[in-house]
XYZ file of C-alpha atoms in Angstrom:
457
model
C 0.000 0.000 0.000
C 1.421 3.397 -0.981
C 1.130 6.777 0.697
C -0.934 9.251 -1.314
C -0.603 13.021 -1.050
C -3.979 13.133 0.729
C -2.828 10.529 3.276
C 0.404 12.450 3.883
C -1.439 15.714 4.532
C -3.924 13.955 6.781
C -1.102 12.375 8.782
C 0.716 15.693 9.052
C -2.382 17.486 10.303
C -3.193 14.706 12.747
C 0.334 14.838 14.124
C -0.159 18.511 14.831
C -3.231 18.042 17.042
C -2.467 19.111 20.578
C 0.772 20.782 19.546
C 1.421 24.517 19.616
C 2.465 25.754 16.203
C 4.018 29.203 16.228
C 2.411 31.707 13.881
C 4.094 31.878 10.500
C 6.626 34.671 10.174
C 5.713 36.597 7.035
C 8.537 38.663 5.493
C 7.302 42.138 4.569
C 9.193 42.032 1.289
C 7.121 39.040 0.167
C 3.676 39.959 1.477
C 3.527 43.746 1.207
C 0.726 45.609 -0.601
C 2.395 44.952 -3.957
C 3.914 41.596 -3.051
C 4.510 40.147 -6.556
C 6.723 43.096 -7.529
C 8.637 43.460 -4.293
C 12.220 42.374 -3.919
C 13.115 38.988 -2.445
C 16.205 39.246 -0.264
C 18.260 36.069 -0.169
C 21.043 34.704 2.006
C 23.422 32.021 0.732
C 24.426 29.373 3.282
C 27.447 27.402 2.115
C 29.389 29.192 -0.636
C 31.435 26.435 -2.262
C 31.418 24.909 -5.730
C 27.687 24.254 -6.254
C 26.693 27.597 -4.732
C 29.045 29.601 -6.960
C 28.432 27.647 -10.168
C 24.734 26.865 -9.846
C 22.650 28.199 -6.963
C 23.639 31.862 -6.671
C 23.666 32.371 -10.469
C 20.302 30.610 -10.560
C 18.664 33.394 -8.543
C 20.738 36.533 -9.081
C 19.662 36.734 -12.727
C 16.163 37.763 -11.592
C 15.643 41.531 -11.312
C 13.411 41.346 -8.228
C 15.948 39.294 -6.266
C 19.006 40.404 -4.331
C 21.544 38.225 -2.577
C 22.295 40.341 0.480
C 24.112 37.880 2.752
C 26.413 34.876 2.719
C 27.484 32.432 5.431
C 30.321 29.918 5.386
C 32.555 28.270 7.977
C 35.608 29.111 5.852
C 36.485 32.832 6.016
C 38.226 32.695 2.660
C 35.218 31.170 0.917
C 32.718 33.615 2.364
C 35.004 36.510 1.370
C 35.161 35.073 -2.158
C 31.373 34.836 -2.213
C 30.994 38.479 -1.201
C 33.395 39.521 -3.956
C 31.614 37.319 -6.525
C 28.091 38.556 -5.731
C 28.996 42.213 -5.372
C 30.990 42.066 -8.586
C 28.037 40.568 -10.453
C 25.538 43.141 -9.193
C 27.927 46.058 -9.724
C 28.269 45.080 -13.361
C 24.557 44.381 -13.767
C 23.393 47.598 -12.116
C 26.136 49.797 -13.533
C 27.078 51.131 -10.108
C 28.925 49.847 -7.017
C 27.037 47.212 -5.032
C 28.445 46.633 -1.542
C 25.403 45.189 0.214
C 26.480 41.607 1.004
C 26.849 40.931 4.731
C 28.995 37.922 5.624
C 28.621 35.502 8.516
C 30.676 32.676 9.975
C 27.596 31.036 11.521
C 24.420 30.425 9.525
C 22.293 30.980 12.627
C 23.328 34.630 12.659
C 22.258 34.934 9.035
C 18.873 33.387 9.868
C 18.410 36.009 12.586
C 18.633 38.780 9.986
C 15.037 40.021 9.585
C 15.786 41.535 6.182
C 16.367 38.090 4.677
C 13.283 36.428 3.192
C 14.745 33.193 1.848
C 17.937 31.150 1.831
C 19.958 28.991 -0.525
C 21.389 26.003 1.354
C 24.400 24.641 -0.550
C 26.339 22.953 2.258
C 27.722 19.414 2.519
C 24.988 16.748 2.755
C 25.201 16.147 6.501
C 24.090 19.719 7.223
C 21.127 19.849 4.816
C 18.233 18.753 7.025
C 19.368 20.607 10.154
C 19.798 23.955 8.410
C 16.509 23.542 6.531
C 14.656 22.923 9.806
C 16.300 25.919 11.487
C 15.550 28.102 8.449
C 11.824 27.381 8.215
C 11.478 27.822 11.969
C 13.120 31.233 11.513
C 10.462 32.101 8.922
C 12.665 31.725 5.837
C 11.775 29.998 2.589
C 14.414 27.512 1.469
C 16.077 26.270 -1.686
C 17.892 23.134 -0.499
C 20.573 21.306 -2.412
C 19.978 17.587 -2.768
C 20.122 15.036 -1.219
C 17.568 16.050 1.392
C 19.231 14.381 4.351
C 21.982 12.146 5.666
C 19.476 9.657 7.102
C 15.819 8.726 6.633
C 14.985 9.927 10.137
C 16.473 13.358 9.452
C 14.499 13.618 6.214
C 11.264 12.834 7.997
C 11.967 15.515 10.609
C 12.780 18.019 7.882
C 9.611 17.364 5.890
C 7.420 17.532 8.981
C 9.052 20.791 10.082
C 8.498 22.400 6.688
C 4.874 21.234 6.574
C 4.212 22.597 10.070
C 5.864 25.942 9.320
C 3.986 26.882 6.178
C 7.230 27.912 4.515
C 8.265 27.086 0.953
C 11.029 24.508 0.425
C 12.303 23.422 -2.960
C 14.874 20.648 -3.319
C 17.535 21.100 -5.999
C 16.282 18.304 -8.272
C 16.577 20.510 -11.325
C 15.894 17.654 -13.729
C 12.186 18.212 -13.013
C 12.514 21.588 -14.695
C 14.108 20.115 -17.832
C 11.593 19.547 -20.601
C 12.860 16.109 -21.636
C 12.404 14.637 -18.153
C 8.863 15.987 -17.764
C 7.887 14.812 -21.246
C 9.395 11.352 -20.682
C 7.396 10.977 -17.473
C 4.212 12.137 -19.218
C 4.756 9.597 -21.985
C 5.194 6.833 -19.422
C 2.199 7.968 -17.346
C 0.009 8.026 -20.448
C 0.909 4.522 -21.623
C 3.023 5.320 -24.663
C 5.236 2.308 -23.890
C 2.340 0.169 -22.677
C 2.318 -1.049 -19.108
C 5.451 0.058 -17.259
C 7.451 -2.951 -16.093
C 10.946 -1.833 -15.201
C 13.024 1.295 -14.642
C 16.812 1.231 -14.818
C 18.708 4.084 -13.186
C 22.320 4.402 -14.311
C 24.723 6.235 -12.038
C 28.452 6.933 -11.785
C 30.589 5.690 -8.906
C 33.383 7.265 -6.900
C 37.068 6.291 -6.752
C 38.949 5.115 -3.693
C 41.895 7.083 -2.340
C 42.299 10.227 -0.297
C 45.073 11.090 2.137
C 44.017 10.271 5.744
C 47.097 11.901 7.323
C 46.172 14.489 9.964
C 46.912 18.095 9.050
C 46.649 21.409 10.913
C 43.223 23.014 10.625
C 43.536 26.043 8.316
C 43.286 29.440 9.957
C 39.813 30.876 9.668
C 38.051 27.526 9.184
C 35.582 26.352 11.855
C 36.280 22.653 11.446
C 34.437 21.480 14.553
C 31.193 23.053 13.377
C 31.822 21.814 9.832
C 31.795 18.235 11.202
C 28.440 19.066 12.743
C 26.510 16.184 14.272
C 28.935 13.580 12.871
C 31.754 12.123 15.041
C 34.945 14.088 15.554
C 37.788 12.980 13.277
C 41.126 14.719 12.594
C 41.288 17.319 9.856
C 42.773 16.483 6.502
C 42.140 18.437 3.315
C 40.888 15.373 1.400
C 38.130 14.969 3.986
C 36.801 18.504 3.483
C 37.327 20.785 0.475
C 40.329 22.191 -1.411
C 42.016 25.165 0.207
C 42.762 26.579 -3.233
C 40.019 26.767 -5.833
C 36.630 25.077 -5.976
C 37.314 21.591 -7.285
C 35.266 18.554 -6.360
C 35.472 18.205 -2.540
C 36.625 15.075 -0.740
C 33.674 14.939 1.677
C 31.514 13.653 -1.180
C 33.486 10.407 -0.972
C 33.290 9.921 2.811
C 30.361 7.965 4.265
C 30.524 10.091 7.394
C 29.033 12.959 5.392
C 27.013 11.238 2.660
C 26.255 7.951 0.927
C 28.140 8.579 -2.306
C 26.650 8.532 -5.773
C 23.571 6.545 -4.736
C 22.334 9.807 -3.204
C 24.572 12.251 -5.106
C 23.199 11.423 -8.559
C 20.559 8.992 -7.350
C 18.542 11.757 -5.708
C 18.022 13.156 -9.212
C 17.309 9.978 -11.153
C 15.213 8.074 -8.605
C 13.139 11.231 -8.226
C 12.372 10.996 -11.952
C 11.495 7.317 -11.508
C 9.001 8.263 -8.774
C 7.540 11.020 -10.952
C 6.951 8.659 -13.871
C 5.351 6.013 -11.611
C 3.163 8.445 -9.640
C 4.930 7.305 -6.457
C 6.175 10.698 -5.280
C 4.640 10.255 -1.827
C 5.539 6.613 -1.346
C 8.470 4.232 -1.664
C 9.460 0.650 -2.420
C 8.242 -2.387 -0.513
C 11.259 -4.610 -1.194
C 14.913 -3.626 -1.599
C 18.074 -5.586 -2.290
C 21.569 -4.511 -3.239
C 25.252 -5.232 -3.378
C 28.253 -2.988 -3.759
C 32.012 -2.842 -3.435
C 33.079 -0.249 -0.880
C 36.519 1.312 -0.995
C 39.038 0.169 1.602
C 42.364 1.768 2.432
C 42.837 5.453 2.073
C 40.273 7.951 3.262
C 37.378 7.698 0.823
C 34.994 4.862 1.597
C 31.719 5.315 -0.306
C 30.578 2.707 -2.824
C 32.485 2.484 -6.078
C 31.181 1.850 -9.583
C 30.596 -1.857 -8.919
C 27.092 -1.898 -7.511
C 23.631 -3.236 -8.292
C 20.355 -2.569 -6.529
C 16.755 -3.597 -7.071
C 13.544 -2.199 -5.599
C 9.994 -3.496 -5.977
C 7.066 -1.092 -5.698
C 3.500 -2.046 -4.843
C 2.430 -1.426 -8.453
C 4.647 -4.319 -9.534
C 7.298 -2.116 -11.157
C 10.927 -3.061 -10.548
C 13.403 -0.194 -10.233
C 17.066 -1.103 -10.663
C 20.191 0.892 -9.910
C 23.410 0.176 -11.783
C 26.629 1.745 -13.030
C 26.608 3.869 -16.150
C 28.969 2.713 -18.913
C 29.542 3.507 -22.570
C 26.930 0.904 -23.423
C 24.634 2.091 -20.615
C 24.878 5.897 -20.512
C 24.003 7.905 -17.409
C 20.251 8.426 -17.241
C 16.933 6.659 -16.720
C 15.555 3.852 -18.903
C 11.828 3.071 -18.768
C 10.763 -0.290 -20.191
C 7.142 -1.230 -20.821
C 5.179 -3.941 -22.599
C 5.235 -1.938 -25.844
C 8.634 -0.259 -25.935
C 11.156 1.832 -24.017
C 12.141 5.436 -23.369
C 15.572 6.658 -22.254
C 16.074 10.133 -20.791
C 19.220 11.938 -19.637
C 20.628 15.422 -19.166
C 22.328 15.285 -22.533
C 25.160 17.817 -22.634
C 23.929 19.764 -19.579
C 26.276 20.186 -16.608
C 25.337 21.809 -13.276
C 28.906 22.821 -12.445
C 32.335 22.947 -13.996
C 33.457 20.051 -11.813
C 30.618 17.574 -12.312
C 32.004 14.018 -12.363
C 32.747 12.607 -15.782
C 29.983 10.254 -16.892
C 29.808 7.975 -19.872
C 26.880 8.935 -22.053
C 25.287 10.384 -25.114
C 24.402 13.978 -25.925
C 20.938 12.745 -26.945
C 18.711 13.678 -24.029
C 15.650 11.685 -25.115
C 15.462 8.418 -27.049
C 12.842 5.715 -27.606
C 12.411 2.264 -29.110
C 10.170 3.845 -31.761
C 10.862 7.465 -32.837
C 7.094 7.992 -33.170
C 6.813 7.809 -29.380
C 8.794 11.037 -29.109
C 6.399 12.950 -31.385
C 3.338 11.892 -29.437
C 1.065 14.726 -28.320
C -0.294 14.548 -24.772
C -4.029 15.104 -25.137
C -6.117 17.502 -23.084
C -7.813 14.639 -21.235
C -4.511 12.870 -20.462
C -2.073 13.267 -17.561
C -0.168 16.553 -17.673
C 2.598 16.978 -15.106
C 3.666 20.158 -13.333
C 5.512 22.297 -15.866
C 8.573 24.297 -14.871
C 11.265 25.570 -17.222
C 13.619 27.045 -14.617
C 14.128 25.335 -11.281
C 15.365 28.301 -9.259
C 12.785 30.466 -10.998
C 10.022 28.053 -10.030
C 11.096 28.323 -6.394
C 11.113 32.110 -6.538
C 7.648 32.137 -8.095
C 6.456 29.895 -5.283
C 7.972 32.314 -2.761
C 6.064 35.159 -4.408
C 2.693 33.432 -4.799
C 2.810 30.809 -1.999
C 1.667 28.196 -4.516
C 3.284 24.758 -4.362
C 6.571 24.379 -6.192
C 7.605 21.451 -8.349
C 9.673 19.530 -5.745
C 8.371 20.229 -2.224
C 9.745 18.788 0.995
C 7.821 15.516 1.185
C 8.522 14.635 -2.450
C 12.194 15.374 -1.828
C 12.240 13.247 1.326
C 10.707 10.262 -0.473
C 13.205 10.418 -3.331
C 16.111 10.638 -0.903
C 14.660 7.809 1.191
C 14.627 5.499 -1.825
C 18.346 6.178 -2.273
C 19.142 5.653 1.406
C 17.161 2.395 1.435
C 19.361 1.109 -1.367
C 22.452 2.198 0.545
C 21.305 0.219 3.591
C 20.660 -2.811 1.352
C 24.173 -2.423 -0.101
C 25.639 -2.497 3.404
C 23.608 -5.505 4.557
C 23.785 -7.360 1.221
C 20.353 -9.000 1.589
C 16.720 -8.387 0.738
C 14.868 -5.949 2.955
C 11.147 -5.351 3.362
C 9.953 -1.774 3.808
C 6.698 -0.226 4.954
C 6.475 3.128 3.108
C 3.655 4.358 5.359
C 5.303 3.658 8.713
C 8.769 4.195 7.215
C 10.157 1.175 8.994
C 11.652 -2.133 7.899
C 9.494 -5.148 8.624
C 10.838 -7.488 11.313
C 14.431 -6.307 10.901
C 15.995 -4.598 13.903
C 19.415 -4.371 12.279
C 18.090 -2.540 9.237
C 15.911 -0.276 11.394
C 18.963 0.720 13.407
C 20.369 2.244 10.199
C 17.450 4.615 9.629
C 19.121 7.102 11.993
C 22.591 7.956 13.282
C 23.707 9.356 16.652
C 24.176 13.133 16.703
C 27.221 14.755 18.283
C 26.372 17.634 20.670
C 25.987 20.557 20.406
C 24.973 20.029 16.772
C 22.187 17.550 17.460
C 18.714 18.294 16.135
């Protein structure tokens, strides 16, 4: 049995009975007399690679938006962010722009009443905590994927957003790419017959990394960077480069994330859910195997992995490594054909991992499938052509965005369930309503992790 949107809302409202919910904080700049035309003031939390290449440029191009603050635990990075943003606006406006306030602690940024919304572009292990703190501070949130480090954290995040009335959009920008929406509409409307199987093809990560302890760089709050995860000695390959904005080492450490199963999987399994109409549910059976790196510092799964999930509609969703023969993307197979969809030549940042693939973003077993017109009486999915723009429009109008908190949590959960199956190397049985494994204490113990004070939730 799956969880429908109606059931989720009913459960959320029921959970709130008897609880005091603080009145929603409404930023004046969003809800003034002429709200749609008023400026949205934004703070950037985490100013590394994805923030500089993707998130800040995604919002600063809009005339009614201003990035007025930035927070980072690395003084050099937050200074770079200030220079980058002020330089952009100075050029755009044709006059000096020196309005970016910098912070070393995101909580101080959240206390700034002039800020209406935040971009959260931190390492994965900080995502859910900052999102919860932000909505409780009355801010709308654009949150980089994956939603959370654990399933428990994702549930807390989604519930907090729902209770707050704030807007949260997860950075699953594939939903705002035409080929992904159209592919899902074709599947939903039976253009390949009855859907039988979905294959998600992902990259892996290499082993390596220098574990040797190094002095913590001056101006970097390493203890807070570790957050709720256990204390371990500093080494540059565990964190991010001190020079430049190359791909950071934390992406390859299980202490801070699950590797590519959530890194790219959060995108592709989200598309699988969208095509199946399972955005508010999850699998009922999961199995997986993987080779995890040993020796060195980096210990996430490599490119030798296979997973399989069964949903209650009978569809099997597989995860596997992308290769030249199996390019990165999502393959839908039905009783009457197949559709393959990918990003094509698109790249979110200059340092995206190399992936084997084709520049063709949409392919099918029969070319006629790709010229099919979705009729007025057929299923039409939420249309967005700009992911950051869709979030900003939601901030302005308070209408639901294309990837809200619960949808994001469910996509991330599917990835984390596969990661748990990889670690246990056996079939697991999941209840997507209770969000618990059936009769499996060991697996249930992996839904959450201990939190190190004072960074616990």
